[in-house]
Short mmCIF file of C-alpha atoms in Angstrom, two decimals:
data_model
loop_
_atom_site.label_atom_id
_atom_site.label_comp_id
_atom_site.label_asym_id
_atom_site.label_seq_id
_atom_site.Cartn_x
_atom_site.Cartn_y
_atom_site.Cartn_z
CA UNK A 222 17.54 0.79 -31.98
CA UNK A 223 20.38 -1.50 -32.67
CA UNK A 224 20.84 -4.55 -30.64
CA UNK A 225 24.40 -3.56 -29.52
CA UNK A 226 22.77 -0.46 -28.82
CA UNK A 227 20.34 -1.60 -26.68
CA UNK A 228 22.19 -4.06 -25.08
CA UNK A 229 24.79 -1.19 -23.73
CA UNK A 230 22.26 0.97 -22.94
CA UNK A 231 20.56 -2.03 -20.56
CA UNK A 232 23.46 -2.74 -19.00
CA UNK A 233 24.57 0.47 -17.99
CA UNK A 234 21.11 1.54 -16.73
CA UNK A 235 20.84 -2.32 -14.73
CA UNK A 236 24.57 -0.96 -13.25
CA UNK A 237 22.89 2.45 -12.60
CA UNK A 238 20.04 0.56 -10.45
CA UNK A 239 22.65 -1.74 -8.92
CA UNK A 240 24.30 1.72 -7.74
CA UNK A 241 21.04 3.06 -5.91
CA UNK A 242 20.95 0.03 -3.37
CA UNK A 243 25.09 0.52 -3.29
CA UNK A 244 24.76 4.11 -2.28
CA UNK A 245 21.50 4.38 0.14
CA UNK A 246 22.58 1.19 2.17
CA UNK A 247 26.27 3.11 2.34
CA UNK A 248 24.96 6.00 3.66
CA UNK A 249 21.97 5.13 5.92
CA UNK A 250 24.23 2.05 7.63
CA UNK A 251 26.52 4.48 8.39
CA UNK A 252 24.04 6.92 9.80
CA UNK A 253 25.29 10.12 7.38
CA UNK A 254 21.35 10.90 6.67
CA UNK A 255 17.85 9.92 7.69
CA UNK A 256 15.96 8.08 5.42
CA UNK A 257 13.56 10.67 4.70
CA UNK A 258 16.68 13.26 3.93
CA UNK A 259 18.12 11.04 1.72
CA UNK A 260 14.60 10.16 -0.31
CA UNK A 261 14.19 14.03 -0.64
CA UNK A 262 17.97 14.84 -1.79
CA UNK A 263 17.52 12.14 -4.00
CA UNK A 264 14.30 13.20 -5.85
CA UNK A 265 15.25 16.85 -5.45
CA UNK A 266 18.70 16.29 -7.06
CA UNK A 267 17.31 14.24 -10.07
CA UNK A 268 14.65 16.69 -10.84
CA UNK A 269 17.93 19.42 -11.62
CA UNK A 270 19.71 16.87 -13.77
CA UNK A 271 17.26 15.35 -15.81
CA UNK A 272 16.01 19.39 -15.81
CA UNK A 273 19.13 20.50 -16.77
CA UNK A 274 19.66 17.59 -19.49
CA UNK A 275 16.29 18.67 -20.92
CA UNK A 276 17.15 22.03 -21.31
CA UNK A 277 20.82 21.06 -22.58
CA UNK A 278 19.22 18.85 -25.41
CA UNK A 279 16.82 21.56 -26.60
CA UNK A 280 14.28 20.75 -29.19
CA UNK A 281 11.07 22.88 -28.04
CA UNK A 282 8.30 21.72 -25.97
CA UNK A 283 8.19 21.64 -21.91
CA UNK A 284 8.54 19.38 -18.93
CA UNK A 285 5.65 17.36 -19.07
CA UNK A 286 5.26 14.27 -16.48
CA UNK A 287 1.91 14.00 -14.32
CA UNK A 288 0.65 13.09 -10.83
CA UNK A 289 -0.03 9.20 -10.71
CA UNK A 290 3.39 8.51 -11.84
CA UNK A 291 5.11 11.03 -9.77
CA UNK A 292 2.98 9.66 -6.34
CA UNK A 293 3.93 6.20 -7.81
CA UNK A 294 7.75 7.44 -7.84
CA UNK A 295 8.13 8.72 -4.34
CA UNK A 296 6.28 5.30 -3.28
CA UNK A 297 9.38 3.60 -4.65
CA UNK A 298 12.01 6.34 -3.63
CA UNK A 299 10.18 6.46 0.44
CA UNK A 300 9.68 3.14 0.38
CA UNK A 301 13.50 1.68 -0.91
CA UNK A 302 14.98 4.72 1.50
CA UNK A 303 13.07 3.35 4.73
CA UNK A 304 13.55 -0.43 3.94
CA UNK A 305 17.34 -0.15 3.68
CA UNK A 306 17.67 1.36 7.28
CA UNK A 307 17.60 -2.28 8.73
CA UNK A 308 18.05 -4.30 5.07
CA UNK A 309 21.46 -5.64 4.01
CA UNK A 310 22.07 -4.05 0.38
CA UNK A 311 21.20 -7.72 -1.42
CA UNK A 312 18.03 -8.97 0.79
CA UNK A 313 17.27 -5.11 0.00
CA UNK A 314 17.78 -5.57 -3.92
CA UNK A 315 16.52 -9.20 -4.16
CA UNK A 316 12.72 -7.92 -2.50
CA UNK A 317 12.67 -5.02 -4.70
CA UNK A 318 13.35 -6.73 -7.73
CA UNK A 319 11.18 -9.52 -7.44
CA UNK A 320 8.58 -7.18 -6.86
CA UNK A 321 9.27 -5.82 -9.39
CA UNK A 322 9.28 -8.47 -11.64
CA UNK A 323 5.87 -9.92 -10.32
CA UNK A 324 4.84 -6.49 -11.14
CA UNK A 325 5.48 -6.55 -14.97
CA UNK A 326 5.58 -9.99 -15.67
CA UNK A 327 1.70 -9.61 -13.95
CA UNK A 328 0.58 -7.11 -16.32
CA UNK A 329 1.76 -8.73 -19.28
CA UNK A 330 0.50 -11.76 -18.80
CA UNK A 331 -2.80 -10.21 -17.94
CA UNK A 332 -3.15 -8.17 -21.17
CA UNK A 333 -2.08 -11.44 -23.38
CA UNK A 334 1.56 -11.59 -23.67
CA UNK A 335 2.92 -15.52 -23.25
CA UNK A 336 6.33 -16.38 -23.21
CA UNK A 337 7.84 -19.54 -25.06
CA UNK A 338 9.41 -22.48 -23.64
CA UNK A 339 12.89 -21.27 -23.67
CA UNK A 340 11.78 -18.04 -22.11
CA UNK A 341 9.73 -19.66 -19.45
CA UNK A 342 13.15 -21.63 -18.72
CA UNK A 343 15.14 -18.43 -18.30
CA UNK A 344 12.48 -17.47 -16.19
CA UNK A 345 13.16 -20.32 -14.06
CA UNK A 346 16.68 -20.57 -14.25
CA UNK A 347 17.13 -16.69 -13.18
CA UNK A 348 14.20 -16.92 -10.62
CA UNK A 349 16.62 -19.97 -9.37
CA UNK A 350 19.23 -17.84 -9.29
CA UNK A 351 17.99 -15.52 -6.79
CA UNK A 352 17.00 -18.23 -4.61
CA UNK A 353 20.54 -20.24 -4.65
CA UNK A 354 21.62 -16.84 -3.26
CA UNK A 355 19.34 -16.19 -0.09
CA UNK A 356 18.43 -19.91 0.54
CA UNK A 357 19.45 -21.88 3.39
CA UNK A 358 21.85 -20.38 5.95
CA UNK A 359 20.36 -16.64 5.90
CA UNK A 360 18.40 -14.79 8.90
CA UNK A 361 15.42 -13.75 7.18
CA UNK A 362 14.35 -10.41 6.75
CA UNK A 363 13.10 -7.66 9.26
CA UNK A 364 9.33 -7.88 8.20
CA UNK A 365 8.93 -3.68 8.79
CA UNK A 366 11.94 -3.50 5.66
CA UNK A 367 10.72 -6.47 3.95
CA UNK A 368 7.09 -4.96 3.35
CA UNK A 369 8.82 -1.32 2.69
CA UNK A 370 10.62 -2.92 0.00
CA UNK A 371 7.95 -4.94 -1.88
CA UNK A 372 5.70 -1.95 -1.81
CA UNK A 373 9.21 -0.17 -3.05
CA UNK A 374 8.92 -2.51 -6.25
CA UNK A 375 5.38 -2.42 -6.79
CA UNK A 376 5.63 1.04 -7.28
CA UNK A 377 8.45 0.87 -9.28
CA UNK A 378 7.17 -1.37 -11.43
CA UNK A 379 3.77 0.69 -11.80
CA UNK A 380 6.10 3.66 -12.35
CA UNK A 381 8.08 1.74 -15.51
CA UNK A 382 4.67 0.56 -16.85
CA UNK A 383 3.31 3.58 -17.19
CA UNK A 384 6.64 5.19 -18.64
CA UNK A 385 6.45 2.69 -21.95
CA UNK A 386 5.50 4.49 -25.13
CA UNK A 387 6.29 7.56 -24.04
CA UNK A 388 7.51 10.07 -26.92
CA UNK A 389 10.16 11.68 -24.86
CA UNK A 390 11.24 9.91 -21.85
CA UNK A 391 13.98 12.78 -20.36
CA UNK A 392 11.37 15.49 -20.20
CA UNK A 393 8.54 12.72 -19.37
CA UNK A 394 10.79 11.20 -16.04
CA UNK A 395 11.84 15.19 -15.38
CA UNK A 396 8.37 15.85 -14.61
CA UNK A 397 8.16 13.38 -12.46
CA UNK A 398 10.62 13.45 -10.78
CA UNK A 399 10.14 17.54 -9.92
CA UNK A 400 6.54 17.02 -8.58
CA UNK A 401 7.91 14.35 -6.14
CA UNK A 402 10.12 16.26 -4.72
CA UNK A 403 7.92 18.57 -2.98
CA UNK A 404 5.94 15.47 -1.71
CA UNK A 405 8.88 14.29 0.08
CA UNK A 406 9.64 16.98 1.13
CA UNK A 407 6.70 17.06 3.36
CA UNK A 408 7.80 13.74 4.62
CA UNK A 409 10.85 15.59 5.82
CA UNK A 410 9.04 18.09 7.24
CA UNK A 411 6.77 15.64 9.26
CA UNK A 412 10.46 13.97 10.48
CA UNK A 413 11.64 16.65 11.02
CA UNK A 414 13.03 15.85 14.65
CA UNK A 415 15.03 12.77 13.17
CA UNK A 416 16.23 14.71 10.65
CA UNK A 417 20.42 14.17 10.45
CA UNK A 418 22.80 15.29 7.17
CA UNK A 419 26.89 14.89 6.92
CA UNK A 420 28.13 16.32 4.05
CA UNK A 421 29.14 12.86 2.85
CA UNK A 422 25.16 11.55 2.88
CA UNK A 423 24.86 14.59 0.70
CA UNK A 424 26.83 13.72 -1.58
CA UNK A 425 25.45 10.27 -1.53
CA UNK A 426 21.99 11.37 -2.03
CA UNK A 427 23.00 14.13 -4.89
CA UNK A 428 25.09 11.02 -6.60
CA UNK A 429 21.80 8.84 -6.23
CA UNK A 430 20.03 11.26 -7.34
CA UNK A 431 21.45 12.92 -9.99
CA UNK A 432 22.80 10.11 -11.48
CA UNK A 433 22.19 6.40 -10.99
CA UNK A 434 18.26 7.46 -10.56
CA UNK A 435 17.69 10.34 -12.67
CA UNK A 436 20.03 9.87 -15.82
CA UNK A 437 19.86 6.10 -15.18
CA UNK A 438 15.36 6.23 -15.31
CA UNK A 439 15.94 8.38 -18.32
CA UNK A 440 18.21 5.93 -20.43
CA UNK A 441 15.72 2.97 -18.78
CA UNK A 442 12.52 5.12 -20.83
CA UNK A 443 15.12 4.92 -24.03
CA UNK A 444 14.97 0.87 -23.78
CA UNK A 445 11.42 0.13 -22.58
CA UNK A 446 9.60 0.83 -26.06
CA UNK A 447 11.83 -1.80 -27.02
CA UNK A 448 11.34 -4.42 -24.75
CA UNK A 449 7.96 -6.03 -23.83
CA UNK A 450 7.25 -6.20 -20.41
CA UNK A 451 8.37 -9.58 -19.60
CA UNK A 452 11.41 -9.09 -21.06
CA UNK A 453 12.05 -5.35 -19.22
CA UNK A 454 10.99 -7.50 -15.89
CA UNK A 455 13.27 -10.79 -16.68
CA UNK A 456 16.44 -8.34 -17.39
CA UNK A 457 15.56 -6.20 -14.42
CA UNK A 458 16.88 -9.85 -12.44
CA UNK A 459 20.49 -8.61 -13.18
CA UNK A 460 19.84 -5.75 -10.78
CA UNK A 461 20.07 -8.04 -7.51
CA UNK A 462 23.12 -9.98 -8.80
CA UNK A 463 25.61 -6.28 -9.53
CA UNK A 464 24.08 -5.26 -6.58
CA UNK A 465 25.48 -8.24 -4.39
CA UNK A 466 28.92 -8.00 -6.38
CA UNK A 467 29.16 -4.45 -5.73
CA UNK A 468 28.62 -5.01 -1.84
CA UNK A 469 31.23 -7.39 -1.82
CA UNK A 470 33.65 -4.78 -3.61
CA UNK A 471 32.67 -1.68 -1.94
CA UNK A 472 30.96 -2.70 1.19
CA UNK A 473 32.85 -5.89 2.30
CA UNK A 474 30.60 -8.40 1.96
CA UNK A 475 32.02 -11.85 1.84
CA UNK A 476 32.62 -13.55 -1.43
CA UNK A 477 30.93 -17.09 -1.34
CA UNK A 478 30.55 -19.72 -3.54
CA UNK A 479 27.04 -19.72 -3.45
CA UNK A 480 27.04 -15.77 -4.57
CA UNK A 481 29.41 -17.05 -7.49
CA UNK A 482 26.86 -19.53 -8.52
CA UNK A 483 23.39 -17.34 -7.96
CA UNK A 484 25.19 -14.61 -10.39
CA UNK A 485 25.55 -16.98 -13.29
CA UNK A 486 22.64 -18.22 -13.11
CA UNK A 487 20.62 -14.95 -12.79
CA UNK A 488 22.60 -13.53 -15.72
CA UNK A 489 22.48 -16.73 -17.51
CA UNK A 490 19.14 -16.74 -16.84
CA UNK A 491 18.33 -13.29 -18.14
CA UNK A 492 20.46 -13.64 -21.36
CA UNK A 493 18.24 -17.18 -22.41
CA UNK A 494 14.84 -14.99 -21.60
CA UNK A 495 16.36 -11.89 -23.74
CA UNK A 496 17.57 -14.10 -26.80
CA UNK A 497 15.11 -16.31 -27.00
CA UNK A 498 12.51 -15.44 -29.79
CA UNK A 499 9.24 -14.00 -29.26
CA UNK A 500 6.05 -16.52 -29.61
CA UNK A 501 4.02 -15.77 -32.83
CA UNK A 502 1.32 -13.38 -32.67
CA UNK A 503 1.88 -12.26 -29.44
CA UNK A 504 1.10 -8.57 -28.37
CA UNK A 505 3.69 -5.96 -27.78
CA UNK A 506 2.23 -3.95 -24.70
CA UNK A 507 2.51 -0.03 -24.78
CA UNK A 508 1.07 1.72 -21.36
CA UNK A 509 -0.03 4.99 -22.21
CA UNK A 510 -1.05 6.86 -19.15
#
């Protein structure tokens, strides 16, 4: 893959993520659906489109996808849905992604991968980021949400870690995604006296759904065999950053100079870890579940 290729294809899947917090925090502040609702809808409406982009694209072959991912998925679909009942949309974003990125940044440095100097400083400077952003002056975080949303990211990032090297990502993430609906469904079902749908939390959960998780997790298995999993974790740092400037725009969160300042230097950040070069002899890691 080319680099301008991969660097569009990054950004609009880190805008596609960005768009999940955006649209769950929009429609469970409002109290359009329950949580459980929405994480059902969601999975349930992905599983069509990346199903019906599958079947559009042809080529042979099935829907393949398997159990540990697709329990791993509705950990981080359950867990992100529940959190953001009480979680602003960039607490909500900032947990998950640093979970996230302990997550993969974990694994690789347990199977051998070391970054360089100017990668650990990216590192550091996006990592600073994220703090400049949260740090001083903010309530901290209900601890219920807090701990849904780290176990959201751990999950996620088990989920992307188990999606590298995958031959065919679409049909690999459709899978998925179609055996975890059923399971939350039976969360639904177990709700099912708190259960509450508008039409527009519908159409919330089909939009995060069909597109900024499904089509956005299959473009995200397009880039990962091309990344190593420091790198997929560093740039996943963007995430908390759009998701913040996207509040502002769409939910009316103030602009501050502080959020200014935490966006350049988490993008900064992420752009010095992605261009930096890669230490010699270091392993690429593949997970192949």
């Amino acid at each position: 893959m080319s680099p301008a290729r991969l660097t569009l294809l990054i950004t609009i899947t880190m805008i596609a993520f960005a768009g999940n917090s955006l649209l769950c925090r929009f429609a469970l502040s409002g109290g359009s659906v329950d949580a459980a609702s929405f994480t059902t809808i969601r999975l349930a409406s992905g599983a069509v489109a990346l199903a019906a982009l599958v079947l559009v694209r042809g080529g042979g072959g099935r829907i393949s996808g398997n159990w540990p991912s697709a329990w791993a998925l509705l950990g981080y679909a359950a867990g992100f849905s529940f959190a953001y009942v009480s979680l602003p949309t960039a607490t909500g974003a900032l947990l998950l992604f640093g979970a996230v990125q302990a997550t993969m940044i974990g694994y690789g440095l347990f199977v051998g991968e070391r970054p360089n100097a100017h990668q650990v400083g990216g590192i550091v400077l996006a990592s600073g980021g994220l703090v400049v952003l949260f740090l001083p002056g903010l309530q901290a975080p209900p601890i219920v949400g807090a701990l849904l949303m780290v176990g959201a990211g751990i999950s996620w990032g088990i989920y992307s870690l188990r999606g590298r090297g995958r031959s065919d990502p679409s049909r690999e993430t459709a899978g998925n995604f179609l055996r975890a609906a059923p399971l939350a469904m039976v969360i639904s079902a177990m709700l099912l006296r708190s259960a509450h749908a508008t039409p527009r939390g519908i159409a919330l959960a089909i939009a995060s759904g069909a597109v900024t998780s499904g089509l956005g997790y299959a473009t995200w298995y397009r880039v990962l065999p091309s990344l190593r999993a420091t790198t997929a974790a560093t740039v996943q740092l963007s995430v908390p950053a759009i998701a913040a400037l996207g509040a502002v725009l769409l939910l009316r969160e103030p602009v501050t100079a502080r959020l200014a300042l935490s966006a350049a230097a988490v993008l900064g950040g992420v752009a010095w870890y992605t261009l930096s070069k890669r230490v010699p002899g270091a392993t690429t890691t593949r997970v192949r579940a």
